[in-house]
């Protein structure tokens, strides 16, 4: 396998990736809380996770990818106070919690389709893993890791050695004063079970009281159920470092004595006007918001590649439009190569030029394996395009397409093996080309108009023609 270097938040350093089992990778991503529409901030995180998964697949690993969906237990303070985000939304919309969850979950996965993000192998809903979560709380109580307060059962963080191993704070059991409850033994202690007895939806009876699970518990229960006590990679946004992932590590340590995953990877925030884009602040865009401006959903994927994944990225429509133009140029380039291939234009193969192509693949490889350096990887893609354009009729188009498809295993732009322009339009182009050759210009121009009416653009020279979908 190729050497892959990743920035591990656990240890805060670049480390070579070594899987637990040879040729296999088990990875877990914290999924959405489905109480509102998915926005492009979330999608930055899921595109990053998708790129990592694609790199591993391209390298030949068999990958098992599990993602949770939070439909219960995430309170609106993001800690242990306030109302359940889904319950609150269900009251607002006058719908059942399940209907609210299903509606926004569907919207979330629609974003995956629009962005060509590979579906997880397993999607695990918190509300469908209550039995597993109850069992863990029972074990915490039995082993003395959980204690009871008026509003629920709390996890005693002082019982876990190295509680703050993921966080930068010294190991003094105080991460931050995120909960007001004065009765807690340690400020960082968090709820694993909250009491609730409204006779409503999403409450469960247990031997330790009726209620619902704490937010962090679901990821421990579901990651360990599907990936085992120890797996390779755990991912999420940077906001998960100090609380959610810290608490997941503590819970699993209480169960097994070990850190549950070897590599903890975090993607940076997408900010807008200096603030984190978030559902609760309402300062967000959805992918579908750009449709009217003719911006392709996949251009957001391109946009994300402009930033190192762990760093904060600032969003602007202008930059997204620039990404959209660049992606459309790439599609036009892809189409051009298909035309050169399909029209059987004579190629005067130059060995040196063909050999040089390999160096672009090597460079691309180096970049993506260097902690997913996508800004540099995209530079390589453009250098490749420039080089091909300069040597267009000296390189076998099939070779160029093979390389584009290989890059696309990581990029996910949807390049294709066959010409993306429909056969009907290609035939029109062929007719015009031969009419022009026979100097029947009037007829040739009427066909050109037909092609343009259908929204395509012709690019012609003496040797060949190309029909593009996009202005470029
Ligand atoms: P949530 O649905 O709020 O639990 O978030 C789902 C995932 O999206 C988490 O991993 C968050 O860290 C991530 N996320 C939320 N907002 C942003 C943002 N503005 N930029 C980047 N990632 C985000
Ligand atoms: Zn999680």
Short mmCIF file of C-alpha atoms and ligand atoms in Angstrom, two decimals:
data_model
loop_
_atom_site.label_atom_id
_atom_site.label_comp_id
_atom_site.label_asym_id
_atom_site.label_seq_id
_atom_site.Cartn_x
_atom_site.Cartn_y
_atom_site.Cartn_z
CA UNK A 1 0.00 0.00 0.00
CA UNK A 2 1.06 3.58 -0.64
CA UNK A 3 2.26 5.56 2.36
CA UNK A 4 -0.54 7.79 3.63
CA UNK A 5 0.16 10.50 6.16
CA UNK A 6 -2.69 11.94 8.22
CA UNK A 7 -2.95 14.61 10.90
CA UNK A 8 -4.08 12.80 14.01
CA UNK A 9 -5.81 15.04 16.56
CA UNK A 10 -4.87 12.38 19.08
CA UNK A 11 -1.26 13.39 19.56
CA UNK A 12 -1.70 16.49 17.38
CA UNK A 13 0.83 15.44 14.76
CA UNK A 14 1.20 14.03 11.29
CA UNK A 15 1.37 10.24 11.43
CA UNK A 16 1.71 7.47 8.91
CA UNK A 17 -1.55 5.58 8.58
CA UNK A 18 -1.22 1.93 9.58
CA UNK A 19 -4.48 -0.04 9.61
CA UNK A 20 -5.25 -2.52 12.37
CA UNK A 21 -5.93 -5.27 9.84
CA UNK A 22 -3.92 -5.48 6.65
CA UNK A 23 -5.74 -4.08 3.58
CA UNK A 24 -8.83 -3.19 5.62
CA UNK A 25 -10.00 0.12 7.03
CA UNK A 26 -12.81 0.61 9.50
CA UNK A 27 -13.97 4.18 9.74
CA UNK A 28 -16.71 6.04 11.59
CA UNK A 29 -18.08 9.53 10.98
CA UNK A 30 -20.31 11.54 13.26
CA UNK A 31 -23.38 12.24 11.20
CA UNK A 32 -26.00 14.98 11.25
CA UNK A 33 -28.57 15.93 13.83
CA UNK A 34 -31.62 15.82 11.62
CA UNK A 35 -33.75 18.72 12.88
CA UNK A 36 -33.16 21.15 10.04
CA UNK A 37 -31.82 21.36 6.49
CA UNK A 38 -28.25 20.31 5.81
CA UNK A 39 -26.09 23.30 4.88
CA UNK A 40 -22.83 23.69 3.00
CA UNK A 41 -20.88 23.93 6.28
CA UNK A 42 -21.86 20.35 7.12
CA UNK A 43 -21.07 19.29 3.60
CA UNK A 44 -17.51 20.58 3.88
CA UNK A 45 -17.00 17.96 6.57
CA UNK A 46 -18.66 15.14 4.59
CA UNK A 47 -16.77 15.97 1.39
CA UNK A 48 -13.51 15.73 3.34
CA UNK A 49 -14.53 12.34 4.76
CA UNK A 50 -15.56 11.19 1.31
CA UNK A 51 -12.19 12.19 -0.17
CA UNK A 52 -10.35 10.21 2.49
CA UNK A 53 -12.55 7.20 1.86
CA UNK A 54 -12.01 7.49 -1.90
CA UNK A 55 -8.22 7.69 -1.46
CA UNK A 56 -8.29 4.50 0.63
CA UNK A 57 -10.51 2.74 -1.93
CA UNK A 58 -8.26 3.87 -4.79
CA UNK A 59 -5.28 2.49 -2.88
CA UNK A 60 -7.01 -0.89 -2.78
CA UNK A 61 -8.24 -1.08 0.81
CA UNK A 62 -11.54 -2.66 1.58
CA UNK A 63 -13.28 0.06 3.58
CA UNK A 64 -16.16 -0.23 6.01
CA UNK A 65 -17.69 3.17 6.59
CA UNK A 66 -20.29 3.72 9.31
CA UNK A 67 -22.13 6.97 9.96
CA UNK A 68 -24.71 7.76 12.60
CA UNK A 69 -27.81 9.90 12.35
CA UNK A 70 -28.76 11.73 15.55
CA UNK A 71 -32.50 11.74 15.94
CA UNK A 72 -32.68 11.82 19.72
CA UNK A 73 -30.66 13.17 22.64
CA UNK A 74 -28.95 16.23 21.11
CA UNK A 75 -30.04 19.12 23.31
CA UNK A 76 -30.24 22.65 22.00
CA UNK A 77 -27.44 23.92 24.24
CA UNK A 78 -25.13 21.33 22.62
CA UNK A 79 -24.51 20.06 26.16
CA UNK A 80 -26.83 18.68 28.83
CA UNK A 81 -29.31 21.48 29.28
CA UNK A 82 -32.21 22.73 27.21
CA UNK A 83 -34.65 20.91 25.01
CA UNK A 84 -34.01 18.05 22.58
CA UNK A 85 -33.40 19.70 19.18
CA UNK A 86 -35.77 17.30 17.44
CA UNK A 87 -38.53 17.56 20.01
CA UNK A 88 -38.38 21.33 19.76
CA UNK A 89 -38.59 21.25 15.96
CA UNK A 90 -41.45 18.75 16.02
CA UNK A 91 -43.47 21.10 18.23
CA UNK A 92 -42.64 24.00 15.92
CA UNK A 93 -43.68 22.10 12.79
CA UNK A 94 -46.63 20.29 14.43
CA UNK A 95 -45.27 16.93 13.26
CA UNK A 96 -44.12 13.79 15.02
CA UNK A 97 -40.42 13.61 15.91
CA UNK A 98 -40.02 10.67 13.56
CA UNK A 99 -41.54 12.60 10.65
CA UNK A 100 -39.25 15.55 11.31
CA UNK A 101 -36.21 13.24 11.51
CA UNK A 102 -37.11 11.38 8.32
CA UNK A 103 -37.74 14.59 6.38
CA UNK A 104 -34.38 16.16 7.22
CA UNK A 105 -32.50 12.90 6.92
CA UNK A 106 -33.81 12.62 3.36
CA UNK A 107 -32.66 16.17 2.66
CA UNK A 108 -29.24 15.33 4.10
CA UNK A 109 -28.73 12.34 1.83
CA UNK A 110 -30.03 14.27 -1.15
CA UNK A 111 -26.99 16.49 -0.57
CA UNK A 112 -24.80 13.38 -0.73
CA UNK A 113 -26.24 12.60 -4.16
CA UNK A 114 -25.78 16.17 -5.40
CA UNK A 115 -22.18 16.19 -4.23
CA UNK A 116 -21.40 12.67 -5.39
CA UNK A 117 -20.52 11.60 -1.85
CA UNK A 118 -20.45 7.81 -1.58
CA UNK A 119 -23.19 6.42 0.65
CA UNK A 120 -22.03 5.02 3.98
CA UNK A 121 -21.96 1.23 4.19
CA UNK A 122 -24.06 1.51 7.33
CA UNK A 123 -26.26 4.40 8.44
CA UNK A 124 -27.14 3.96 12.10
CA UNK A 125 -29.97 5.96 13.70
CA UNK A 126 -29.68 6.71 17.43
CA UNK A 127 -33.36 5.93 18.06
CA UNK A 128 -32.93 2.47 16.55
CA UNK A 129 -30.03 1.60 18.90
CA UNK A 130 -31.63 2.28 22.25
CA UNK A 131 -31.15 -1.26 23.56
CA UNK A 132 -27.40 -1.01 22.97
CA UNK A 133 -27.25 2.37 24.71
CA UNK A 134 -29.25 1.16 27.72
CA UNK A 135 -26.86 -1.76 28.11
CA UNK A 136 -23.89 0.60 28.21
CA UNK A 137 -25.50 2.82 30.87
CA UNK A 138 -26.19 -0.29 32.95
CA UNK A 139 -22.52 -1.19 32.67
CA UNK A 140 -21.45 2.34 33.66
CA UNK A 141 -23.71 2.18 36.73
CA UNK A 142 -22.47 -1.27 37.66
CA UNK A 143 -18.80 -0.31 37.30
CA UNK A 144 -19.28 2.99 39.15
CA UNK A 145 -18.69 5.27 36.17
CA UNK A 146 -22.18 6.81 36.33
CA UNK A 147 -23.97 8.57 39.18
CA UNK A 148 -27.51 9.80 39.51
CA UNK A 149 -28.64 13.43 39.71
CA UNK A 150 -32.12 14.93 39.70
CA UNK A 151 -32.34 15.13 35.91
CA UNK A 152 -30.48 11.98 34.87
CA UNK A 153 -27.40 9.79 35.06
CA UNK A 154 -24.01 11.45 34.66
CA UNK A 155 -20.66 10.08 33.59
CA UNK A 156 -17.91 10.61 36.16
CA UNK A 157 -15.03 11.90 34.04
CA UNK A 158 -12.56 11.77 36.95
CA UNK A 159 -12.75 7.98 36.83
CA UNK A 160 -11.14 7.90 33.39
CA UNK A 161 -7.41 8.26 33.14
CA UNK A 162 -6.38 10.70 30.41
CA UNK A 163 -9.88 12.14 29.99
CA UNK A 164 -8.51 15.11 28.07
CA UNK A 165 -6.15 13.17 25.80
CA UNK A 166 -7.81 14.62 22.71
CA UNK A 167 -8.20 18.09 24.10
CA UNK A 168 -5.41 20.59 24.65
CA UNK A 169 -6.33 21.26 28.27
CA UNK A 170 -4.21 19.75 31.04
CA UNK A 171 -5.53 16.53 32.49
CA UNK A 172 -7.13 18.08 35.55
CA UNK A 173 -10.63 16.85 34.88
CA UNK A 174 -11.87 20.34 33.98
CA UNK A 175 -12.43 20.83 30.28
CA UNK A 176 -14.84 23.69 30.40
CA UNK A 177 -17.72 24.78 32.52
CA UNK A 178 -20.33 23.80 30.03
CA UNK A 179 -23.02 22.68 32.44
CA UNK A 180 -24.47 24.73 35.22
CA UNK A 181 -25.56 21.75 37.38
CA UNK A 182 -23.78 22.46 40.64
CA UNK A 183 -24.36 18.95 41.90
CA UNK A 184 -22.05 17.40 39.35
CA UNK A 185 -18.91 15.82 40.75
CA UNK A 186 -16.69 17.35 38.06
CA UNK A 187 -17.42 20.23 35.73
CA UNK A 188 -16.79 18.10 32.66
CA UNK A 189 -19.17 15.28 33.67
CA UNK A 190 -21.90 14.74 31.10
CA UNK A 191 -25.31 13.08 30.94
CA UNK A 192 -25.52 9.54 29.62
CA UNK A 193 -29.24 9.30 30.35
CA UNK A 194 -31.74 12.12 30.83
CA UNK A 195 -35.01 11.54 32.69
CA UNK A 196 -38.16 12.41 30.84
CA UNK A 197 -41.66 11.32 31.60
CA UNK A 198 -44.05 13.13 29.31
CA UNK A 199 -45.51 9.95 27.88
CA UNK A 200 -44.24 11.26 24.56
CA UNK A 201 -42.35 9.94 21.59
CA UNK A 202 -38.69 9.00 21.95
CA UNK A 203 -38.71 8.12 25.66
CA UNK A 204 -37.86 4.68 26.93
CA UNK A 205 -38.44 2.74 30.16
CA UNK A 206 -35.37 1.29 31.80
CA UNK A 207 -34.41 -0.17 35.17
CA UNK A 208 -32.63 3.13 35.92
CA UNK A 209 -35.49 5.45 34.94
CA UNK A 210 -37.63 6.53 31.99
CA UNK A 211 -35.96 8.89 29.58
CA UNK A 212 -33.63 9.15 26.63
CA UNK A 213 -29.88 8.75 26.01
CA UNK A 214 -27.27 11.51 26.22
CA UNK A 215 -25.95 12.67 22.84
CA UNK A 216 -22.43 11.19 23.14
CA UNK A 217 -23.67 7.73 24.02
CA UNK A 218 -25.07 6.86 20.59
CA UNK A 219 -21.73 7.14 18.81
CA UNK A 220 -20.05 4.88 21.36
CA UNK A 221 -22.84 2.31 21.09
CA UNK A 222 -23.07 2.32 17.30
CA UNK A 223 -19.39 2.62 16.37
CA UNK A 224 -18.51 -0.29 18.64
CA UNK A 225 -21.47 -2.37 17.51
CA UNK A 226 -20.53 -2.14 13.83
CA UNK A 227 -16.76 -1.69 13.95
CA UNK A 228 -15.73 -3.43 17.16
CA UNK A 229 -13.91 -2.31 20.31
CA UNK A 230 -11.04 -0.86 18.29
CA UNK A 231 -11.23 0.57 14.81
CA UNK A 232 -9.02 2.71 12.57
CA UNK A 233 -10.44 6.15 11.90
CA UNK A 234 -12.96 8.38 13.66
CA UNK A 235 -14.00 11.66 12.02
CA UNK A 236 -16.04 14.80 12.50
CA UNK A 237 -15.84 18.58 12.60
CA UNK A 238 -13.33 20.38 14.87
CA UNK A 239 -16.14 21.33 17.24
CA UNK A 240 -16.25 17.68 18.28
CA UNK A 241 -12.71 17.68 19.71
CA UNK A 242 -13.29 19.22 23.15
CA UNK A 243 -16.65 17.68 24.00
CA UNK A 244 -18.27 15.03 21.83
CA UNK A 245 -15.18 13.06 20.82
CA UNK A 246 -13.51 13.58 24.19
CA UNK A 247 -16.59 12.07 25.81
CA UNK A 248 -16.79 9.25 23.30
CA UNK A 249 -13.21 8.32 24.12
CA UNK A 250 -13.99 8.40 27.86
CA UNK A 251 -17.07 6.20 27.48
CA UNK A 252 -15.24 3.58 25.45
CA UNK A 253 -12.32 3.64 27.90
CA UNK A 254 -14.78 2.89 30.69
CA UNK A 255 -15.98 -0.13 28.71
CA UNK A 256 -12.72 -1.53 27.35
CA UNK A 257 -9.89 0.40 29.02
CA UNK A 258 -8.68 1.54 25.59
CA UNK A 259 -9.06 4.44 23.15
CA UNK A 260 -11.67 3.27 20.65
CA UNK A 261 -10.01 4.49 17.42
CA UNK A 262 -6.40 5.00 16.37
CA UNK A 263 -6.78 8.10 14.19
CA UNK A 264 -9.05 11.05 15.02
CA UNK A 265 -9.46 13.40 12.09
CA UNK A 266 -11.26 16.72 12.12
CA UNK A 267 -12.31 19.09 9.41
CA UNK A 268 -12.28 22.85 9.91
CA UNK A 269 -15.28 25.11 9.96
CA UNK A 270 -16.85 26.87 7.06
CA UNK A 271 -17.40 30.43 8.18
CA UNK A 272 -19.37 33.28 6.68
CA UNK A 273 -18.86 36.94 7.59
CA UNK A 274 -16.46 35.79 10.29
CA UNK A 275 -18.96 33.46 11.97
CA UNK A 276 -19.43 29.68 11.88
CA UNK A 277 -22.14 28.76 9.42
CA UNK A 278 -24.78 27.03 11.53
CA UNK A 279 -28.35 25.87 11.59
CA UNK A 280 -29.01 27.53 14.92
CA UNK A 281 -27.70 30.95 13.78
CA UNK A 282 -29.64 30.69 10.53
CA UNK A 283 -26.64 32.11 8.55
CA UNK A 284 -26.42 29.21 6.18
CA UNK A 285 -26.66 28.33 2.50
CA UNK A 286 -27.88 25.03 1.14
CA UNK A 287 -26.42 23.46 -1.98
CA UNK A 288 -29.71 23.96 -3.78
CA UNK A 289 -29.59 27.73 -3.11
CA UNK A 290 -27.13 28.18 -5.98
CA UNK A 291 -29.14 26.38 -8.65
CA UNK A 292 -30.85 29.55 -9.90
CA UNK A 293 -27.47 31.13 -10.61
CA UNK A 294 -26.53 28.16 -12.77
CA UNK A 295 -23.85 26.99 -10.32
CA UNK A 296 -23.39 23.23 -10.42
CA UNK A 297 -23.73 21.43 -7.04
CA UNK A 298 -20.40 19.71 -7.70
CA UNK A 299 -18.73 23.10 -7.92
CA UNK A 300 -19.01 23.19 -4.15
CA UNK A 301 -16.87 20.05 -4.07
CA UNK A 302 -14.34 21.87 -6.23
CA UNK A 303 -14.56 24.89 -3.91
CA UNK A 304 -13.80 22.78 -0.84
CA UNK A 305 -10.62 21.51 -2.51
CA UNK A 306 -9.27 25.05 -2.37
CA UNK A 307 -8.62 24.71 1.37
CA UNK A 308 -6.55 22.45 3.60
CA UNK A 309 -9.28 20.33 5.19
CA UNK A 310 -8.34 21.06 8.79
CA UNK A 311 -8.23 24.84 8.40
CA UNK A 312 -11.09 27.29 8.64
CA UNK A 313 -12.51 28.22 5.24
CA UNK A 314 -14.29 31.47 4.61
CA UNK A 315 -17.22 31.30 2.21
CA UNK A 316 -18.09 33.78 -0.52
CA UNK A 317 -20.37 33.46 -3.54
CA UNK A 318 -17.65 35.03 -5.74
CA UNK A 319 -15.20 32.28 -4.83
CA UNK A 320 -17.87 29.63 -5.44
CA UNK A 321 -18.54 31.14 -8.89
CA UNK A 322 -14.82 30.96 -9.65
CA UNK A 323 -14.85 27.28 -8.62
CA UNK A 324 -17.89 26.75 -10.85
CA UNK A 325 -16.09 28.27 -13.85
CA UNK A 326 -13.02 26.16 -13.20
CA UNK A 327 -15.01 22.93 -12.91
CA UNK A 328 -16.91 23.71 -16.11
CA UNK A 329 -13.58 24.25 -17.89
CA UNK A 330 -12.47 20.86 -16.66
CA UNK A 331 -15.66 19.28 -18.02
CA UNK A 332 -15.06 21.02 -21.36
CA UNK A 333 -11.53 19.64 -21.39
CA UNK A 334 -12.86 16.15 -20.68
CA UNK A 335 -15.38 16.48 -23.51
CA UNK A 336 -12.69 17.65 -25.93
CA UNK A 337 -10.59 14.56 -25.26
CA UNK A 338 -13.61 12.34 -25.84
CA UNK A 339 -14.24 14.00 -29.20
CA UNK A 340 -10.64 13.56 -30.26
CA UNK A 341 -10.90 9.90 -29.32
CA UNK A 342 -14.30 9.22 -30.88
CA UNK A 343 -13.69 11.08 -34.11
CA UNK A 344 -10.60 9.00 -34.80
CA UNK A 345 -8.42 12.02 -35.40
CA UNK A 346 -4.95 10.98 -36.39
CA UNK A 347 -2.56 11.12 -33.44
CA UNK A 348 1.16 11.37 -33.98
CA UNK A 349 2.19 9.72 -30.69
CA UNK A 350 5.18 11.26 -28.95
CA UNK A 351 6.78 8.83 -26.50
CA UNK A 352 8.31 11.53 -24.31
CA UNK A 353 5.00 13.34 -23.98
CA UNK A 354 3.20 10.13 -23.05
CA UNK A 355 5.84 9.27 -20.48
CA UNK A 356 5.57 12.71 -18.94
CA UNK A 357 1.92 11.96 -18.18
CA UNK A 358 2.99 9.44 -15.55
CA UNK A 359 4.78 12.15 -13.61
CA UNK A 360 1.47 13.99 -13.14
CA UNK A 361 -0.10 10.85 -11.69
CA UNK A 362 2.86 10.46 -9.31
CA UNK A 363 2.60 14.10 -8.23
CA UNK A 364 -1.14 13.81 -7.70
CA UNK A 365 -0.58 10.69 -5.63
CA UNK A 366 2.00 12.45 -3.48
CA UNK A 367 -0.36 15.33 -2.76
CA UNK A 368 -3.42 13.30 -1.81
CA UNK A 369 -1.33 11.02 0.41
CA UNK A 370 0.19 14.01 2.14
CA UNK A 371 -2.68 14.58 4.59
CA UNK A 372 -5.10 15.11 1.70
CA UNK A 373 -3.40 18.16 0.23
CA UNK A 374 -6.19 18.94 -2.20
CA UNK A 375 -5.14 22.51 -3.08
CA UNK A 376 -1.83 21.10 -4.39
CA UNK A 377 -3.57 18.10 -6.00
CA UNK A 378 -5.76 20.50 -7.98
CA UNK A 379 -2.67 22.41 -9.08
CA UNK A 380 -1.32 19.13 -10.46
CA UNK A 381 -4.60 18.48 -12.29
CA UNK A 382 -4.35 21.88 -13.98
CA UNK A 383 -0.69 21.37 -14.88
CA UNK A 384 -1.75 18.09 -16.46
CA UNK A 385 -4.50 19.85 -18.44
CA UNK A 386 -2.08 22.55 -19.62
CA UNK A 387 0.47 19.96 -20.70
CA UNK A 388 -2.13 17.92 -22.58
CA UNK A 389 -3.45 21.02 -24.32
CA UNK A 390 0.05 21.87 -25.50
CA UNK A 391 0.59 18.33 -26.80
CA UNK A 392 -2.95 17.56 -27.83
CA UNK A 393 -2.47 15.53 -30.98
CA UNK A 394 0.68 13.81 -29.71
CA UNK A 395 -0.91 11.74 -26.93
CA UNK A 396 -3.36 8.91 -27.14
CA UNK A 397 -6.73 10.30 -25.96
CA UNK A 398 -7.52 6.97 -24.25
CA UNK A 399 -4.47 7.48 -22.02
CA UNK A 400 -5.65 10.96 -21.10
CA UNK A 401 -9.13 9.68 -20.28
CA UNK A 402 -7.65 6.89 -18.14
CA UNK A 403 -5.75 9.45 -16.10
CA UNK A 404 -8.78 11.70 -15.73
CA UNK A 405 -10.79 8.73 -14.49
CA UNK A 406 -8.00 7.80 -12.09
CA UNK A 407 -7.90 11.36 -10.65
CA UNK A 408 -11.67 11.25 -10.43
CA UNK A 409 -11.59 8.25 -8.09
CA UNK A 410 -10.47 10.85 -5.53
CA UNK A 411 -12.01 14.03 -6.92
CA UNK A 412 -15.54 12.70 -7.43
CA UNK A 413 -16.44 15.13 -10.24
CA UNK A 414 -18.09 12.37 -12.24
CA UNK A 415 -15.82 12.19 -15.30
CA UNK A 416 -16.97 9.46 -17.61
CA UNK A 417 -15.58 6.64 -19.67
CA UNK A 418 -17.76 7.64 -22.62
CA UNK A 419 -18.38 11.00 -24.22
CA UNK A 420 -20.74 12.85 -21.85
CA UNK A 421 -22.47 14.54 -24.82
CA UNK A 422 -25.49 12.62 -26.10
CA UNK A 423 -25.22 10.66 -29.34
CA UNK A 424 -27.95 12.79 -30.94
CA UNK A 425 -25.94 15.98 -30.47
CA UNK A 426 -22.71 14.32 -31.58
CA UNK A 427 -24.43 13.22 -34.83
CA UNK A 428 -25.55 16.81 -35.47
CA UNK A 429 -21.97 17.94 -35.00
CA UNK A 430 -20.71 15.32 -37.44
CA UNK A 431 -23.26 16.43 -40.05
CA UNK A 432 -22.22 20.06 -39.72
CA UNK A 433 -18.54 19.17 -39.95
CA UNK A 434 -18.98 17.23 -43.17
CA UNK A 435 -21.32 19.86 -44.67
CA UNK A 436 -18.68 22.50 -43.97
CA UNK A 437 -16.02 20.36 -45.60
CA UNK A 438 -18.20 20.15 -48.71
CA UNK A 439 -18.63 23.93 -48.49
CA UNK A 440 -22.38 23.72 -47.89
CA UNK A 441 -22.17 26.59 -45.43
CA UNK A 442 -25.82 27.54 -45.22
CA UNK A 443 -26.97 24.04 -44.27
CA UNK A 444 -23.99 23.69 -41.93
CA UNK A 445 -24.94 26.89 -40.12
CA UNK A 446 -28.54 25.85 -39.65
CA UNK A 447 -27.29 22.71 -37.89
CA UNK A 448 -24.95 24.83 -35.75
CA UNK A 449 -27.99 26.92 -34.70
CA UNK A 450 -29.88 23.75 -33.82
CA UNK A 451 -27.01 22.61 -31.62
CA UNK A 452 -26.85 25.98 -29.91
CA UNK A 453 -30.61 26.09 -29.36
CA UNK A 454 -30.23 22.91 -27.34
CA UNK A 455 -27.77 24.72 -25.07
CA UNK A 456 -24.45 23.42 -26.48
CA UNK A 457 -21.45 25.28 -27.80
CA UNK A 458 -19.27 24.41 -30.74
CA UNK A 459 -15.53 24.71 -30.80
CA UNK A 460 -14.08 24.03 -34.25
CA UNK A 461 -10.83 23.93 -36.11
CA UNK A 462 -9.55 22.26 -39.26
CA UNK A 463 -8.82 18.91 -37.63
CA UNK A 464 -11.76 18.35 -35.34
CA UNK A 465 -14.76 19.83 -33.60
CA UNK A 466 -15.89 19.74 -29.97
CA UNK A 467 -19.36 20.27 -28.56
CA UNK A 468 -19.34 21.71 -25.06
CA UNK A 469 -22.05 21.91 -22.45
CA UNK A 470 -20.58 24.99 -20.88
CA UNK A 471 -19.28 28.36 -22.03
CA UNK A 472 -15.57 28.38 -21.62
P1 LIG B 1 -24.57 18.63 13.38
O1 LIG B 1 -25.68 18.21 12.49
O2 LIG B 1 -24.68 20.04 13.85
O3 LIG B 1 -24.36 17.63 14.52
O4 LIG B 1 -23.23 18.61 12.52
C1 LIG B 1 -22.83 17.54 11.71
C2 LIG B 1 -21.35 17.67 11.34
O5 LIG B 1 -21.13 18.87 10.56
C3 LIG B 1 -20.42 17.78 12.53
O6 LIG B 1 -19.28 16.97 12.32
C4 LIG B 1 -20.05 19.26 12.59
O7 LIG B 1 -18.77 19.43 13.14
C5 LIG B 1 -20.08 19.63 11.12
N1 LIG B 1 -20.37 21.08 10.92
C6 LIG B 1 -21.44 21.77 11.38
N2 LIG B 1 -21.36 23.07 11.02
C7 LIG B 1 -20.21 23.21 10.30
C8 LIG B 1 -19.55 24.31 9.64
N3 LIG B 1 -20.05 25.54 9.61
N4 LIG B 1 -18.38 24.07 9.01
C9 LIG B 1 -17.85 22.82 8.99
N5 LIG B 1 -18.41 21.74 9.59
C10 LIG B 1 -19.58 21.93 10.24
ZN1 LIG B 2 -20.58 11.25 17.18
#
